[in-house]
Every structure is written in structure tokens, then in C-alpha cells.
XYZ file of C-alpha atoms in Angstrom:
340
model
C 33.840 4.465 -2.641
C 34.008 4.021 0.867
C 30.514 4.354 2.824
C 29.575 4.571 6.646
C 25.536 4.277 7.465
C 24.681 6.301 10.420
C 21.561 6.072 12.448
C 20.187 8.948 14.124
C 17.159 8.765 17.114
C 15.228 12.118 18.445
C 14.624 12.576 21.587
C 10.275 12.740 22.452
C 9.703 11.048 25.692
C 6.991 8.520 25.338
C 6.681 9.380 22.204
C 9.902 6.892 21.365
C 7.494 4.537 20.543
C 7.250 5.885 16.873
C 10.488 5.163 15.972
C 10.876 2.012 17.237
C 7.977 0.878 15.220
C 9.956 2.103 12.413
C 12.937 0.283 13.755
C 11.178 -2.948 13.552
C 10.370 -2.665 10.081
C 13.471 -2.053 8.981
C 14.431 -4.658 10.559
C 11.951 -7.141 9.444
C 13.161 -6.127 5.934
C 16.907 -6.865 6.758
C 16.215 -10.440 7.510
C 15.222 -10.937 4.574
C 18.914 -10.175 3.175
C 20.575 -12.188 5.905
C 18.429 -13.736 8.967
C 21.255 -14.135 10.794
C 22.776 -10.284 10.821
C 21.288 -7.807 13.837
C 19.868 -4.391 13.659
C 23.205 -2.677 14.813
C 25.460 -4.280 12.605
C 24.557 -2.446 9.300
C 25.749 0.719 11.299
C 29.273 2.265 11.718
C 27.484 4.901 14.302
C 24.377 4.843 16.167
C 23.495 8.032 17.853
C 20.642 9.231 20.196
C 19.559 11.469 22.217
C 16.712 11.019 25.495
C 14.488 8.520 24.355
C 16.473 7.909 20.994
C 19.025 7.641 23.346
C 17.361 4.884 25.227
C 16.500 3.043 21.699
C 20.232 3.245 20.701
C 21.874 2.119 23.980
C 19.378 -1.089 24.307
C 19.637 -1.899 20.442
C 23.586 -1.790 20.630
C 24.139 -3.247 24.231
C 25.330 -7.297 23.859
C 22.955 -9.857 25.564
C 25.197 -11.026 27.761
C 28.640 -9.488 28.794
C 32.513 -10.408 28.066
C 31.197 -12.625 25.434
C 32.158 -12.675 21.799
C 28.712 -13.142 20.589
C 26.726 -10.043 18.759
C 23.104 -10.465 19.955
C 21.999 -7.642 20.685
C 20.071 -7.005 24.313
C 17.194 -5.577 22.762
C 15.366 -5.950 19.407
C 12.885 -2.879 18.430
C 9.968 -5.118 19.237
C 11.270 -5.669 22.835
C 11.283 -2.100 23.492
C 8.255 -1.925 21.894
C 6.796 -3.646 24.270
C 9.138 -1.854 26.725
C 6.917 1.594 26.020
C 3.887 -0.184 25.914
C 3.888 -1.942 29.491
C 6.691 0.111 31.148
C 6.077 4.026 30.027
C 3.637 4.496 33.175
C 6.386 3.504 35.357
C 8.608 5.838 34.160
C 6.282 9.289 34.204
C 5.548 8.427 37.733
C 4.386 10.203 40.731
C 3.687 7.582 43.174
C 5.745 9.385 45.261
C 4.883 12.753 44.815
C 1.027 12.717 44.394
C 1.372 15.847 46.314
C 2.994 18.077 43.204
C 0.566 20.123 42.089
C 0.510 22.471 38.333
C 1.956 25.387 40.773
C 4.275 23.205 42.822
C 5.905 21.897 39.377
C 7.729 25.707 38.997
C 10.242 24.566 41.841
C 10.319 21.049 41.787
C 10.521 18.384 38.911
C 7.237 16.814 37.966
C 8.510 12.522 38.117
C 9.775 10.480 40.514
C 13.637 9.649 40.181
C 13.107 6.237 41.983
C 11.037 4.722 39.842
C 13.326 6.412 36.781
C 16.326 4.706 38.503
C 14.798 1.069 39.011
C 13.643 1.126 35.586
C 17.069 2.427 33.673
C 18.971 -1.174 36.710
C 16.095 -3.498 35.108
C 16.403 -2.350 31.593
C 20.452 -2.190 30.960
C 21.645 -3.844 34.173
C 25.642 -3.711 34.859
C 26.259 -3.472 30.807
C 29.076 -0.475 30.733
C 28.898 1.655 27.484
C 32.893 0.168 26.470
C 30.279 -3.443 25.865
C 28.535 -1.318 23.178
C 28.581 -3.857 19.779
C 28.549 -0.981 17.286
C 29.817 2.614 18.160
C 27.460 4.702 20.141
C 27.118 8.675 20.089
C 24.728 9.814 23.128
C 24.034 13.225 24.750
C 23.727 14.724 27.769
C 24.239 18.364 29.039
C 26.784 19.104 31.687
C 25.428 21.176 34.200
C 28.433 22.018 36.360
C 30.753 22.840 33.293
C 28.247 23.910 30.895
C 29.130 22.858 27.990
C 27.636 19.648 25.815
C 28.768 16.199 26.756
C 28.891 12.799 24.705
C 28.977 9.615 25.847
C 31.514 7.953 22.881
C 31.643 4.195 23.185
C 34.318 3.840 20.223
C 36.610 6.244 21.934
C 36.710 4.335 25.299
C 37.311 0.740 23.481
C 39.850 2.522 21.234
C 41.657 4.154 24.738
C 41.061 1.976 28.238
C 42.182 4.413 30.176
C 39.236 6.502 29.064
C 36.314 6.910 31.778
C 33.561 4.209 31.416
C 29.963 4.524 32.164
C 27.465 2.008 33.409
C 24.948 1.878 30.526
C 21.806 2.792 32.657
C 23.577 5.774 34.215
C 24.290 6.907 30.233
C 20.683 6.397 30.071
C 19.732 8.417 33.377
C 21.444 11.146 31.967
C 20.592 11.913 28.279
C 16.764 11.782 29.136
C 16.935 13.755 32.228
C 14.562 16.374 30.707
C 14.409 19.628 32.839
C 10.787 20.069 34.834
C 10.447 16.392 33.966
C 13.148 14.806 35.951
C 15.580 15.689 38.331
C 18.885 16.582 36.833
C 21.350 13.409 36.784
C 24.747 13.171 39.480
C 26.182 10.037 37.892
C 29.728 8.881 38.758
C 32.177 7.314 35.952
C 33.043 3.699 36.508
C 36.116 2.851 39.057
C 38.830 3.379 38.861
C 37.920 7.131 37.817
C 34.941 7.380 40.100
C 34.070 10.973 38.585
C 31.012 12.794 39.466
C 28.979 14.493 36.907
C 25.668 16.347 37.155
C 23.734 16.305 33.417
C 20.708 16.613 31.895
C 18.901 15.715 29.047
C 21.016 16.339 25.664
C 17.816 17.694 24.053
C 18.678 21.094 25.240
C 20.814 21.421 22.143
C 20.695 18.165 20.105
C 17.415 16.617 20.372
C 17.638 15.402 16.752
C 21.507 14.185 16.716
C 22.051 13.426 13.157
C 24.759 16.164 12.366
C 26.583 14.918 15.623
C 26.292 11.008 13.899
C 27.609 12.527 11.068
C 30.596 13.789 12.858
C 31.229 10.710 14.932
C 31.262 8.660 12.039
C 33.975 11.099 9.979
C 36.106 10.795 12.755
C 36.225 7.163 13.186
C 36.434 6.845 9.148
C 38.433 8.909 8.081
C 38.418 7.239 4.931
C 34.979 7.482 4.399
C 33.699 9.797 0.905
C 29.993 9.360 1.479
C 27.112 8.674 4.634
C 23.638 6.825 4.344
C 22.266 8.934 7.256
C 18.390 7.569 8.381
C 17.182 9.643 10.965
C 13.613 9.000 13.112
C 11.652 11.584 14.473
C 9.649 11.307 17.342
C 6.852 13.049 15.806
C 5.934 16.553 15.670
C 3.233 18.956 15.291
C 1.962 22.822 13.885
C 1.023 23.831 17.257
C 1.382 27.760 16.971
C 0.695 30.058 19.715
C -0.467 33.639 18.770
C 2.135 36.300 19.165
C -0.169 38.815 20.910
C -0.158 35.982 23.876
C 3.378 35.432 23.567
C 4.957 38.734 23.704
C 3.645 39.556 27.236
C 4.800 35.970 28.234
C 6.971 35.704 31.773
C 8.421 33.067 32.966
C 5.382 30.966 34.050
C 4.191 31.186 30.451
C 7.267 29.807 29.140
C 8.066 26.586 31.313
C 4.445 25.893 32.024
C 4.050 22.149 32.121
C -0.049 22.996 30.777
C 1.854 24.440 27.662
C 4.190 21.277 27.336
C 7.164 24.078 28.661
C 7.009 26.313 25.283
C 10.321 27.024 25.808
C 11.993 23.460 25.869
C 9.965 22.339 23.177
C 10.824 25.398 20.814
C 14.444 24.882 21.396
C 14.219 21.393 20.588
C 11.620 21.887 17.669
C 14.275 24.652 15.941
C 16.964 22.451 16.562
C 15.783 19.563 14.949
C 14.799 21.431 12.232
C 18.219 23.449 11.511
C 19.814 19.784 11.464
C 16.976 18.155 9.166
C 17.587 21.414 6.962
C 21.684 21.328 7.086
C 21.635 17.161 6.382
C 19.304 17.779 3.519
C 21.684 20.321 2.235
C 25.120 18.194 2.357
C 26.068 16.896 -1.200
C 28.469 13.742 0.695
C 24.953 12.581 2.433
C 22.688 10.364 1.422
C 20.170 11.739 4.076
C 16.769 10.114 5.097
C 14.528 11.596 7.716
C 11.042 9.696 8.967
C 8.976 11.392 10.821
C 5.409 12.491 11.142
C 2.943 14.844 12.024
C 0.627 14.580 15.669
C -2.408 15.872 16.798
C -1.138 18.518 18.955
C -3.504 17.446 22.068
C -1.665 14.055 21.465
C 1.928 15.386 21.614
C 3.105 15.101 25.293
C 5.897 13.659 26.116
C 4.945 12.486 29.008
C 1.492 11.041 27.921
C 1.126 7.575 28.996
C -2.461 7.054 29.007
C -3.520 3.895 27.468
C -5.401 5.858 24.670
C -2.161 8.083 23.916
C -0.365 4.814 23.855
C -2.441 3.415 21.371
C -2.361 6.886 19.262
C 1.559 6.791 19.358
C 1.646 3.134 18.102
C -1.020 3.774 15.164
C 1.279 6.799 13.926
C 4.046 4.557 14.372
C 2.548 2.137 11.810
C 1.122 4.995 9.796
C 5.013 6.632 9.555
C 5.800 3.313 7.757
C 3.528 2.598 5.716
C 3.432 6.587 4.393
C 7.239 5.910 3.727
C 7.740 2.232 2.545
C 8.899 3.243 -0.594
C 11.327 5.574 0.404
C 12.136 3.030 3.528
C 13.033 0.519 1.274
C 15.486 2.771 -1.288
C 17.351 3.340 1.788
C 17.337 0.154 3.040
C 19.205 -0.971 -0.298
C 21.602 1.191 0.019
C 22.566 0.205 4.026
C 22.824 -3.228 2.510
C 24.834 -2.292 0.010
C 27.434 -0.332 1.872
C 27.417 -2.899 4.727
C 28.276 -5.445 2.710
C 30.930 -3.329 1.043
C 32.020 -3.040 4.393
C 32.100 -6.342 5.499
């Protein structure tokens, strides 16, 4: 029986920090099978979205360019440390310590310079056609409405496809509305095309049903999918419904709130996938992820002690799921080596 392993990423902001803990001790255990595979290459798809969509494009972008080799640009430690030392950089507002709670209603709360320089230092002049393994990422466009993925098998399979530089890809699936100014990104020459997107968590923040698709596509072949999907966290936060129903707009994109109504989209989304995976009987579906103190669920919390909170539930989401991490780990070695 033919298998494809698919790995999905949430998006979470800062929060990305919990699954690439996870990441890294999943890999850890694959070295132990063979030191000398990478991360990527026990996957037929990779997808993410905003942050996952960061993890996925710097785990499956090559080291160095036009080369042959398949070492990876990033291992899950790197961006690890990525998070760790970088995350105040990107929830910035150096240049607009003027925005105030009120001001935030009209204007996005980060600066897009230091978004930019980080995204040019991170992925450089990588194009997503360099991807090693196939890459599904999202992004919303804004001037046609209507979803948009960034497939990296589909422009290696077709040249004449549109190509994306790797850190616009990036600029766009975690342009989160209120957070960051929408992306205008242009396609690489000779197309030159000019998009405007934001951040693909408007209607996939957990990705794994897209995966799913991306992989049946390319494999048509394939009878059955090991599907591991990482959360970001999440929490029980309720609001009561006598506040809620006299809600108005201020109430519902309040940055105080965490913007109740981004998060709920993404929160029911997530869910309906995590509830449709679990329900498919050609998936062999894993989902890690794990419950936050809901003063501690920001996306854009980058204080040292919310850094330190993220990384502890990162290590506490693996070791409440070794067991489980390591029956799915058998079987991505398994059908990888099938595979080969």
C-alpha cells in the first residue's frame, strides 16, 4: 500500500515556538534510524500557515542554492533559537511608539520594517521553486478575495509557473490583520505580478485538510496518509454571552481582547479540521497540541517570561505525548522507507 506522510503547522504568532520544540524531538528520534536523513525528507508535503508557515518554509529551504545537496537551511533547533533571540524584533514598534490601544482601530499595531529585514536575514534570495520537499503555504488575497497557496511542487513541475522569493512567501502568510500591514509582494521576473495578501489564518490557520489535499494530488497513487499536525497551543478562554451580544465593533477587534473575532475564526477552524481529519478512515491522523494559560496566549507576547512559558509547554507537549510521538514516528519511517 502506497503511503504519503504529511506535516501540518498552525499558525500562533510567537507562539511557533511550541511546535518547533516538538519538531526537534522528532527529529532527535529520526537520527536515530538514519543520522544522515533531514527533517523534510520523511515528508511528501509540508504545509503551514503564519508562523507554521515560517517553520515549514525554513525547514524545507536548501542551505545553499542551485546545489544538489539536501541540507536543509534550518533545523528546528535553529529556529528555536530564531523565536527565542529574534521574536522581539519581529512584534516591534520602534517605529511607532506613538500607536496607542485607540490608535490600533485604524492602523496596524507592528512595524513592517523590522518584519521585512527579518523575513531578507532569515530566507535571503531562496525562491520557493528551491523548496527540497513540496511545500503547501497560505495567504489570503485581498484584491481577488479568494484563498491563495503558495505550491512549490507545482512551479518545479511547470517553469513557466510564477515563482516567489521565499521571504516574500513568508511576508505574506503571517501578515495577520491589526498585527501587520497587509502584504503587496510581486512574483519573481519575468512575471513581475503584484499581489496584496494577508495572513492565511483567516480561513486555514490549522492547514492539515489542505496537506491532505496537496499530497492526493501529487500522489495520485497514494491509498493511505500519516498526517502529524502541531498546534500552536490553545486555551478555554470563554467570554460570557450577556457581554458579547451587545458587542460592536470595538469589542470584536480589540487588540486588549486578543481581536475576539480573529481568534474565534481561527479557533473554529482549527477545530472543524482536527474534527474532519479525525473522522477520515484513509488517515492515519496525529494532532499535538496543548492547552495555555489564557493570560499567556498572545500571539504577540514576547516578553522574556512569556518566552520562557512558551518553551516549558513546548517541552511539556512532548513529554505528555512521547508515546503517541513515537507510534507515529514508526510509521513515517516506515512509509518513507517504503518510499524510498
Amino acid at each position: 500500500m502506497k503511503v504519503a506522510n504529511v506535516l501540518s503547522l498552525d499558525g500562533g504568532g510567537i507562539r511557533g515556538i511550541i511546535p518547533v520544540i516538538v519538531l526537534n524531538y522528532i527529529e532527535k528520534v529520526l537520527r536515530h534510524y538514519d543520522p544522515s536523513r533531514h527533517l523534510h525528507q520523511y515528508f511528501d508535503v509540508i504545509s503551514g500557515t503564519s508562523t507554521g508557515g515560517l517553520i515549514a518554509l525554513g525547514i524545507g529551504s536548501p542551505l545553499l542554492r542551485n546545489t544538489q545537496t539536501k541540507v536543509p537551511k534550518y533545523s528546528p533547533q535553529s529556529l528555536l533559537s530564531i523565536y527565542v533571540n529574534k521574536g522581539n524584533e519581529l512584534f516591534t514598534r520602534k517605529d511607532r511608539k506613538w500607536l496607542s490601544g485607540f490608535s490600533t482601530l485604524y492602523r496596524y499595531k507592528y512595524s513592517i520594517e523590522f518584519m521585512s529585514n527579518l523575513m531578507e536575514e532569515i530566507y535571503g534570495e531562496a525562491t520557493l521553486s528551491d523548496a527540497m520537499t513540496p511545500l503547501l503555504i497560505t495567504a489570503f488575497d485581498m484584491q481577488n478575495m479568494k484563498p491563495h497557496f503558495f505550491r512549490s511542487a507545482a512551479i518545479q513541475k511547470d517553469p513557466k509557473r510564477e515563482d516567489f522569493f521565499i521571504k516574500d512567501v513568508a511576508r505574506a502568510t503571517s501578515a495577520a490583520p491589526t498585527y501587520f500591514p497587509a502584504a503587496k509582494i510581486k512574483s519573481c521576473p519575468p512575471h513581475s505580478r503584484t499581489y496584496g495578501l494577508v495572513d492565511g489564518g483567516v480561513f486555514a490557520n490549522n492547514p492539515g485538510m489542505l496537506a491532505v489535499l496537496e499530497a492526493r494530488t501529487l500522489y495520485p497513487e497514494v491509498e493511505r496518509f500519516n498526517v502529524i499536525s502541531i498546534g500552536t497551543g490553545y486555551t478555554k478562554r470563554s467570554y460570557d454571552i450577556d457581554d458579547v451580544e451587545s458587542w460592536g465593533i470595538y469589542q470584536w477587534m480589540s487588540p486588549g481582547k486578543n481581536v475576539p473575532l480573529l481568534t474565534t475564526m481561527m479557533s473554529g477552524q482549527s477545530d472543524t479540521v482536527h474534527f474532519t481529519l479525525s473522522s477520515l478512515e484513509n488517515v492515519n491522523y496525529y494532532r499535538f497540541n496543548i492547552l495555555l494559560d489564557p493570560e499567556r496566549s498572545g500571539m504577540d507576547d514576547v516578553s522574556p517570561e512569556n518566552i520562557a512559558y512558551l518553551q516549558h509547554m513546548g517541552h511539556r507537549c512532548v513529554s505528555d505525548n512521547k508515546a503517541l510521538l513515537h507510534q507515529c514516528i514508526k510509521q513515517i519511517v516506515a512509509s518513507a522507507s517504503r518510499n524510498k
